[in-house]
Amino acid sequence: MILGVIADDFTGATDIASMLVRGGMRTIQVIGVPQGPLPPADAVVIALKSRTTPAAEAIAESLAALACLRKHGAKQIFFKYCSTFDSTAAGNIGPVAEALLAALGSDLSIACPAFPENGRTIYRGHLFVGDQLLSDSGMRQHPLTPMTESNLVKVLQQQSSGQVGLLPYSTVAQGVAAIQAGYQQLRHNGVRLAIVDAISDQDLQDIANASVDLPLLTGGSGIALGLPAAYAAKGWLRPSANADQLDPLTGPAAVLSGSCSLATNAQVQHWLTAGRPAFRIQPQALAADAAVAAQALAWASTQTQAVLIYATTSPAEVQAIQAELGVAAAGELVERCLAEIAIGLVAAGIQRLVVAGGETSGAVVQALQVNQLRIGAAIAPGVPWTQAADRPLLLALKSGNFGTVDFFSHALQLTE
Ligand code: ADP
């Protein structure tokens, strides 16, 4: 293993895994800290659910993940979080990064969530989302991690006990040697965590090349774009042309959708408009204890083409259902039902399963007891096909806002 990644959420883990595969690294994603052996891979990504848990829990889980990755020989560790730095003053990025740094006996790490391809750039320590400062973007209103400060040096300093500094764009733009000299200067100034400016893919490549000898990197998946080439230059990696190759499984297919995002609503509508088979799940029926999962499975067993089973609905209807059943209860009812349907579909021989929704994907993967995924080719940026390591099952796990309107049929086509 060259790189061991600790990701603070599930779909973020898949996102960085997809980036590494794109660079020719054979990559495995595991859900939670693995207890048993790991198959050979260039990179292992451990998906935690530590973004918004209490800091002490996030630290303990991250240190357990670190111990596992080190035991399996990781040469470098990457702490992955969101490219919009979803983390308030009381967030976990600083505490976890500092704990990892201390455990690795290292004196300096970087924090670089830049992802220019997705419009996330950092200049003078300030994070931009497209043309807007982070604090003017939609992230301002995020339900769990509202970002009202764009200066990441300030945000990270509020979370950290050690000193936080900045490696400014004027240095990054001068290339690898200047960046490394910048790290020396930061060390000299007592900085433990440095926000690193980056506005282009070339910047990310230079930062990766300059950072291969840092025991710990932290950031979004953007910076992982430069790592495979940096490892190849160092002689650690022979990039594989078929790192994204999964088993050619072409058996029956299904789509499960529990996301109610705008993008997923459009994707469901696109499937319905094409006249493809679909079964709708109504939370009210679940609350009334109807055998909805059994009905859905019985219906699916009569279909000859790929099916869509969905609870996806408009924001207004979600609100009405939540008012009636309660937010958490409505979500749980739907997640449990879709998870039960996933078990039934796989038992009936489904080999290709597309799941829409971050929480929904988590519930499905947990119910199927899948704990290792091989990462394949990207369907959309950040969403690869994956394969359960222990059985002939392909999974495409899409977080709400990803993918174009034809995502479901496009994903299935790629496996045909
Ligand atoms: P996203 O990635 O779009 O946020 P998630 O799966 O993470 O999607 O979250 C969607 C949540 O909404 C899940 O908890 C799901 O069970 C719930 N949900 C799905 N359909 C409905 C519905 N019709 N009414 C209420 N809640 C729903």
Coordinates of C-alpha atoms and ligand atoms in Angstrom, one line a residue:
M1 CA 0.0 0.0 0.0
I2 CA 1.3 3.4 -0.9
L3 CA -1.5 5.7 0.3
G4 CA -3.9 5.2 3.2
V5 CA -6.9 7.5 3.2
I6 CA -9.1 8.3 6.2
A7 CA -12.4 9.9 4.9
D8 CA -14.9 11.6 7.1
D9 CA -17.9 10.4 5.2
F10 CA -19.0 7.7 2.8
T11 CA -19.6 9.4 -0.5
G12 CA -16.5 11.6 0.0
A13 CA -14.5 8.3 0.4
T14 CA -15.8 7.1 -3.0
D15 CA -15.0 10.5 -4.5
I16 CA -11.3 10.4 -3.6
A17 CA -11.1 6.7 -4.4
S18 CA -12.4 7.5 -7.9
M19 CA -9.7 10.2 -8.3
L20 CA -6.9 7.8 -7.4
V21 CA -8.2 5.1 -9.8
R22 CA -8.2 7.7 -12.5
G23 CA -4.5 8.2 -11.9
G24 CA -3.8 4.5 -12.2
M25 CA -3.8 3.4 -8.6
R26 CA -5.6 0.2 -7.7
T27 CA -7.9 1.3 -5.0
I28 CA -10.1 -0.4 -2.3
Q29 CA -12.7 1.3 -0.2
V30 CA -13.6 -0.2 3.1
I31 CA -16.5 0.9 5.3
G32 CA -15.4 1.5 8.8
V33 CA -12.0 0.3 10.2
P34 CA -11.4 -3.2 8.8
Q35 CA -10.7 -5.9 11.3
G36 CA -9.5 -8.7 9.0
P37 CA -6.9 -8.8 6.1
L38 CA -7.0 -6.4 3.2
P39 CA -6.5 -7.5 -0.5
P40 CA -3.5 -6.0 -2.3
A41 CA -4.0 -2.4 -3.5
D42 CA -2.0 0.7 -4.1
A43 CA -4.5 2.8 -2.0
V44 CA -7.0 1.9 0.7
V45 CA -9.7 4.4 1.6
I46 CA -11.4 3.9 5.0
A47 CA -14.8 5.5 5.0
L48 CA -15.8 6.8 8.4
K49 CA -18.9 8.8 9.4
S50 CA -17.0 11.4 11.5
R51 CA -17.8 14.7 9.9
T52 CA -20.3 15.8 12.5
T53 CA -19.8 13.4 15.4
P54 CA -18.4 14.7 18.7
A55 CA -14.6 15.5 18.3
A56 CA -13.5 12.8 20.8
E57 CA -15.3 10.1 18.8
A58 CA -14.0 11.4 15.5
I59 CA -10.4 11.4 16.8
A60 CA -10.7 7.9 18.3
E61 CA -12.1 6.5 15.0
S62 CA -9.5 8.3 12.9
L63 CA -6.6 7.1 15.1
A64 CA -8.0 3.5 14.8
A65 CA -8.1 3.9 11.0
L66 CA -4.5 5.3 11.1
A67 CA -3.2 2.3 13.1
C68 CA -4.8 -0.1 10.6
L69 CA -3.4 1.7 7.6
R70 CA 0.1 1.9 9.1
K71 CA -0.1 -1.8 10.0
H72 CA -0.7 -2.5 6.3
G73 CA 2.3 -0.5 5.3
A74 CA 0.9 2.8 4.1
K75 CA 3.7 5.2 3.1
Q76 CA 1.6 8.3 3.3
I77 CA -1.7 9.1 5.1
F78 CA -4.4 11.4 3.7
F79 CA -7.2 12.8 5.8
K80 CA -10.1 13.5 3.4
Y81 CA -12.9 16.0 4.0
C82 CA -15.2 18.0 1.9
S83 CA -14.0 20.5 -0.7
T84 CA -16.3 23.0 0.9
F85 CA -14.6 22.4 4.2
D86 CA -17.9 21.5 5.9
S87 CA -16.8 22.3 9.4
T88 CA -17.8 25.0 11.8
A89 CA -15.7 26.5 14.6
A90 CA -16.5 23.4 16.6
G91 CA -15.8 21.1 13.7
N92 CA -13.5 18.1 13.5
I93 CA -11.0 18.9 10.8
G94 CA -8.5 20.6 13.1
P95 CA -8.8 18.2 16.1
V96 CA -8.5 15.1 13.8
A97 CA -5.6 16.5 11.8
E98 CA -3.7 17.4 14.9
A99 CA -4.3 14.0 16.5
L100 CA -3.1 12.3 13.3
L101 CA -0.1 14.6 13.1
A102 CA 0.9 13.8 16.6
A103 CA 0.4 10.0 16.2
L104 CA 2.6 10.1 13.1
G105 CA 5.3 12.1 14.9
S106 CA 5.2 14.7 12.2
D107 CA 5.6 18.5 12.6
L108 CA 3.7 19.9 9.6
S109 CA 0.7 19.0 7.4
I110 CA -1.2 20.9 4.8
A111 CA -4.9 21.6 4.5
C112 CA -5.9 22.0 0.9
P113 CA -9.6 21.4 -0.1
A114 CA -9.1 23.1 -3.5
F115 CA -10.8 21.3 -6.4
P116 CA -10.7 23.6 -9.4
E117 CA -12.5 21.2 -11.7
N118 CA -15.5 21.5 -9.4
G119 CA -15.1 25.2 -8.9
R120 CA -13.4 25.1 -5.5
T121 CA -10.3 27.4 -5.4
I122 CA -8.3 28.9 -2.6
Y123 CA -6.6 32.3 -2.8
R124 CA -5.0 34.1 0.1
G125 CA -6.5 31.4 2.3
H126 CA -10.1 32.2 1.2
L127 CA -12.2 29.4 -0.3
F128 CA -14.3 30.2 -3.4
V129 CA -17.2 28.1 -4.7
G130 CA -17.3 29.1 -8.4
D131 CA -17.4 32.9 -8.4
Q132 CA -18.5 33.2 -4.8
L133 CA -16.8 33.3 -1.5
L134 CA -17.7 30.1 0.5
S135 CA -19.6 32.3 2.9
D136 CA -21.8 33.7 0.1
S137 CA -22.5 30.3 -1.4
G138 CA -25.3 27.9 -0.7
M139 CA -23.0 26.4 2.0
R140 CA -24.0 29.4 4.2
Q141 CA -27.3 27.6 4.8
H142 CA -26.1 24.0 5.2
P143 CA -28.3 22.3 7.8
L144 CA -25.4 20.7 9.7
T145 CA -22.3 22.6 8.8
P146 CA -23.1 26.2 7.8
M147 CA -20.0 28.0 6.5
T148 CA -20.2 31.7 7.3
E149 CA -16.4 32.4 7.2
S150 CA -14.4 31.9 4.0
N151 CA -11.0 32.5 5.5
L152 CA -9.9 28.9 6.1
V153 CA -6.9 30.0 8.2
K154 CA -9.4 31.5 10.6
V155 CA -11.8 28.6 10.5
L156 CA -9.0 26.0 11.1
Q157 CA -7.3 28.1 13.7
Q158 CA -10.5 28.2 15.7
Q159 CA -10.5 24.4 15.7
S160 CA -6.8 23.8 16.4
S161 CA -4.5 24.1 19.4
G162 CA -1.3 24.4 17.3
Q163 CA -0.6 27.3 15.0
V164 CA -2.3 27.5 11.6
G165 CA -0.5 29.3 8.7
L166 CA -0.8 30.0 5.0
L167 CA 1.2 29.0 2.0
P168 CA 0.2 31.8 -0.3
Y169 CA -0.4 31.6 -4.1
S170 CA 2.7 33.7 -4.8
T171 CA 4.7 30.8 -3.5
V172 CA 2.6 28.0 -5.0
A173 CA 2.8 29.6 -8.4
Q174 CA 6.6 29.2 -8.4
G175 CA 6.5 25.5 -8.4
V176 CA 7.7 22.5 -6.4
A177 CA 11.0 23.8 -5.0
A178 CA 9.4 27.0 -3.8
I179 CA 6.6 25.1 -2.2
Q180 CA 9.1 22.9 -0.3
A181 CA 11.0 26.0 0.8
G182 CA 7.7 27.4 1.9
Y183 CA 7.1 24.4 4.1
Q184 CA 10.5 24.9 5.7
Q185 CA 9.7 28.5 6.4
L186 CA 6.3 27.5 7.9
R187 CA 8.0 25.0 10.2
H188 CA 10.5 27.6 11.2
N189 CA 7.6 29.9 12.2
G190 CA 6.1 27.2 14.3
V191 CA 3.1 26.4 12.0
R192 CA 1.7 22.9 12.3
L193 CA -1.2 23.1 9.8
A194 CA -0.9 25.2 6.6
I195 CA -3.8 26.2 4.3
V196 CA -2.3 26.0 0.8
D197 CA -3.6 28.2 -1.9
A198 CA -4.4 26.5 -5.2
I199 CA -6.4 27.7 -8.2
S200 CA -5.5 25.2 -11.0
D201 CA -4.9 21.5 -11.6
Q202 CA -1.2 22.4 -12.2
D203 CA -1.1 23.9 -8.7
L204 CA -2.5 20.7 -7.3
Q205 CA 0.1 18.6 -9.2
D206 CA 3.0 20.8 -7.9
I207 CA 1.6 20.7 -4.4
A208 CA 1.4 16.8 -4.6
N209 CA 5.0 16.6 -6.0
A210 CA 6.2 18.9 -3.2
S211 CA 4.4 16.9 -0.5
V212 CA 5.3 13.2 -1.0
D213 CA 7.6 13.3 2.0
L214 CA 5.0 14.7 4.4
P215 CA 3.7 11.8 6.4
L216 CA 0.2 13.4 6.5
L217 CA -1.8 15.3 3.9
T218 CA -5.3 16.7 4.5
G219 CA -7.8 18.1 2.0
G220 CA -10.5 17.4 -0.5
S221 CA -10.3 14.9 -3.3
G222 CA -8.8 17.5 -5.7
I223 CA -5.3 17.3 -4.4
A224 CA -5.4 13.5 -4.9
L225 CA -5.4 14.3 -8.6
G226 CA -1.7 14.9 -8.4
L227 CA -0.7 12.1 -6.1
P228 CA -0.4 9.1 -8.5
A229 CA 2.0 11.0 -10.8
A230 CA 3.9 12.2 -7.7
Y231 CA 4.2 8.6 -6.5
A232 CA 5.3 7.4 -9.9
A233 CA 8.0 10.1 -10.1
K234 CA 9.2 8.9 -6.7
G235 CA 9.4 5.3 -8.0
W236 CA 6.7 4.0 -5.6
L237 CA 4.0 3.4 -8.2
R238 CA 3.7 1.9 -11.7
P239 CA 0.4 3.3 -12.7
S240 CA -1.9 0.6 -13.9
A241 CA -3.8 1.0 -17.2
N242 CA -6.6 -1.1 -15.9
A243 CA -6.9 0.1 -12.3
D244 CA -10.6 0.7 -12.9
Q245 CA -11.3 -2.8 -14.3
L246 CA -14.1 -4.6 -12.4
D247 CA -15.6 -8.0 -13.2
P248 CA -17.7 -7.8 -16.3
L249 CA -21.1 -8.4 -14.7
T250 CA -24.1 -8.0 -17.0
G251 CA -26.8 -9.7 -15.0
P252 CA -30.2 -8.1 -14.0
A253 CA -30.1 -4.5 -12.9
A254 CA -32.1 -2.2 -10.6
V255 CA -32.1 1.4 -9.4
L256 CA -33.1 2.3 -5.8
S257 CA -33.7 6.0 -5.1
G258 CA -34.2 7.5 -1.6
S259 CA -32.7 10.9 -2.5
C260 CA -35.1 13.9 -2.8
S261 CA -32.5 16.3 -4.2
L262 CA -33.3 18.4 -7.2
A263 CA -30.9 16.4 -9.4
T264 CA -32.4 13.0 -8.3
N265 CA -35.9 14.3 -8.8
A266 CA -34.9 15.1 -12.4
Q267 CA -33.2 11.7 -12.8
V268 CA -36.4 9.9 -11.6
Q269 CA -38.5 12.0 -13.9
H270 CA -36.3 11.2 -16.9
W271 CA -36.6 7.5 -16.2
L272 CA -40.4 7.8 -15.9
T273 CA -40.8 9.9 -19.0
A274 CA -38.8 7.2 -21.0
G275 CA -41.6 4.8 -20.0
R276 CA -39.2 2.5 -18.1
P277 CA -40.6 0.3 -15.3
A278 CA -40.9 2.0 -11.9
F279 CA -42.4 1.4 -8.5
R280 CA -43.2 4.2 -6.1
I281 CA -42.8 3.9 -2.4
Q282 CA -45.1 6.1 -0.2
P283 CA -43.9 6.8 3.3
Q284 CA -47.5 6.9 4.5
A285 CA -48.0 3.3 3.4
L286 CA -44.8 2.4 5.3
A287 CA -46.1 4.2 8.4
A288 CA -49.4 2.2 8.1
D289 CA -47.3 -1.0 8.3
A290 CA -48.1 -2.1 4.8
A291 CA -45.8 -4.9 3.4
V292 CA -44.4 -2.4 0.9
A293 CA -41.0 -4.1 0.5
A294 CA -42.6 -7.4 -0.3
Q295 CA -45.0 -5.7 -2.8
A296 CA -42.1 -4.0 -4.5
L297 CA -40.1 -7.2 -4.7
A298 CA -43.1 -9.2 -6.1
W299 CA -43.6 -6.5 -8.7
A300 CA -39.9 -6.4 -9.6
S301 CA -39.9 -10.2 -10.1
T302 CA -42.4 -9.8 -12.9
Q303 CA -40.3 -7.3 -14.9
T304 CA -38.0 -8.2 -17.7
Q305 CA -36.0 -5.0 -17.8
A306 CA -34.1 -2.9 -15.2
V307 CA -36.5 -1.5 -12.6
L308 CA -36.5 1.7 -10.6
I309 CA -37.9 1.6 -7.1
Y310 CA -38.1 5.1 -5.6
A311 CA -39.3 7.2 -2.7
T312 CA -38.0 10.3 -4.3
T313 CA -40.5 13.2 -4.3
S314 CA -40.7 17.0 -4.5
P315 CA -39.4 19.2 -1.6
A316 CA -43.0 20.3 -0.9
E317 CA -44.2 16.7 -0.5
V318 CA -41.2 15.8 1.6
Q319 CA -42.1 18.6 3.9
A320 CA -45.7 17.5 4.2
I321 CA -44.7 13.9 4.9
Q322 CA -42.1 15.1 7.5
A323 CA -44.8 17.2 9.2
E324 CA -47.0 14.2 9.4
L325 CA -44.5 11.5 10.4
G326 CA -41.5 13.5 11.8
V327 CA -38.3 14.2 9.9
A328 CA -36.2 11.4 11.3
A329 CA -39.0 8.8 11.4
A330 CA -39.9 9.4 7.7
G331 CA -36.3 9.1 6.7
E332 CA -35.8 5.9 8.7
L333 CA -38.9 4.3 7.3
V334 CA -37.8 4.9 3.8
E335 CA -34.2 3.9 4.4
R336 CA -35.2 0.7 6.1
C337 CA -37.7 -0.2 3.3
L338 CA -35.2 0.4 0.5
A339 CA -32.5 -1.6 2.4
E340 CA -34.9 -4.5 2.7
I341 CA -35.7 -4.3 -1.0
A342 CA -32.0 -4.3 -1.8
I343 CA -31.5 -7.5 0.2
G344 CA -34.4 -9.1 -1.7
L345 CA -33.2 -7.9 -5.1
V346 CA -29.7 -9.2 -4.5
A347 CA -31.1 -12.5 -3.2
A348 CA -33.1 -12.7 -6.5
G349 CA -29.9 -12.4 -8.5
I350 CA -29.5 -8.7 -9.2
Q351 CA -25.9 -8.0 -10.2
R352 CA -26.0 -4.3 -11.0
L353 CA -27.5 -1.9 -8.4
V354 CA -27.6 1.9 -8.7
V355 CA -28.5 3.7 -5.4
A356 CA -29.3 7.4 -5.2
G357 CA -28.9 9.2 -1.9
G358 CA -26.0 9.4 0.5
E359 CA -27.8 8.2 3.6
T360 CA -29.8 5.8 1.4
S361 CA -26.5 4.3 0.0
G362 CA -25.2 3.9 3.6
A363 CA -28.3 2.1 4.6
V364 CA -28.2 -0.2 1.6
V365 CA -24.5 -1.0 1.9
Q366 CA -24.9 -1.8 5.6
A367 CA -28.0 -4.0 5.0
L368 CA -26.1 -5.9 2.3
Q369 CA -23.2 -6.3 4.7
V370 CA -20.8 -5.1 2.1
N371 CA -17.7 -3.9 3.8
Q372 CA -15.1 -3.7 1.0
L373 CA -15.6 -2.1 -2.4
R374 CA -13.2 -2.3 -5.4
I375 CA -13.4 1.0 -7.3
G376 CA -14.0 1.1 -11.0
A377 CA -14.5 3.7 -13.8
A378 CA -16.3 7.0 -13.1
I379 CA -20.0 7.3 -14.2
A380 CA -20.0 11.0 -13.4
P381 CA -17.3 13.0 -11.6
G382 CA -17.0 11.6 -8.1
V383 CA -19.3 8.6 -8.7
P384 CA -17.6 5.5 -9.9
W385 CA -19.0 2.0 -10.4
T386 CA -17.8 -0.2 -7.5
Q387 CA -17.8 -3.9 -6.9
A388 CA -18.5 -5.7 -3.6
A389 CA -15.2 -7.4 -3.0
D390 CA -16.8 -10.7 -1.8
R391 CA -19.5 -11.3 -4.4
P392 CA -20.6 -10.7 -8.0
L393 CA -22.4 -7.4 -7.3
L394 CA -21.7 -4.0 -8.9
L395 CA -22.9 -0.9 -7.0
A396 CA -23.1 2.7 -8.1
L397 CA -23.6 4.9 -5.0
K398 CA -24.7 8.4 -5.9
S399 CA -25.0 11.2 -3.4
G400 CA -28.0 13.4 -4.0
N401 CA -26.7 16.2 -6.2
F402 CA -24.4 14.3 -8.5
G403 CA -25.0 13.2 -12.1
T404 CA -26.8 14.5 -15.2
V405 CA -30.6 13.7 -15.8
D406 CA -29.8 10.4 -17.6
F407 CA -27.5 9.2 -14.7
F408 CA -29.5 6.0 -14.1
S409 CA -29.6 4.7 -17.7
H410 CA -26.1 6.0 -18.4
A411 CA -24.7 4.1 -15.4
L412 CA -26.4 0.9 -16.6
Q413 CA -25.3 1.3 -20.2
L414 CA -21.6 1.5 -19.0
T415 CA -21.9 -2.1 -17.7
E416 CA -23.5 -3.4 -20.9
Ligands
ADP1 P1 -29.2 13.0 -0.5 O1 -27.9 12.4 -0.9 O2 -30.0 13.5 -1.7 O3 -29.2 13.9 0.7 P2 -30.1 10.9 1.3 O4 -30.4 9.5 1.0 O5 -28.8 11.2 2.0 O6 -30.2 11.7 -0.1 O7 -31.2 11.6 2.2 C1 -32.6 11.5 1.8 C2 -33.4 11.2 3.0 O8 -34.7 11.5 2.7 C3 -33.3 9.8 3.4 O9 -33.3 9.7 4.8 C4 -34.6 9.2 2.9 O10 -35.0 8.1 3.6 C5 -35.5 10.4 3.0 N1 -36.7 10.3 2.1 C6 -36.7 9.7 0.9 N2 -37.9 9.8 0.4 C7 -38.7 10.4 1.2 C8 -40.1 10.9 1.2 N3 -40.9 10.6 0.2 N4 -40.5 11.5 2.3 C9 -39.7 11.8 3.3 N5 -38.4 11.4 3.4 C10 -37.9 10.8 2.4

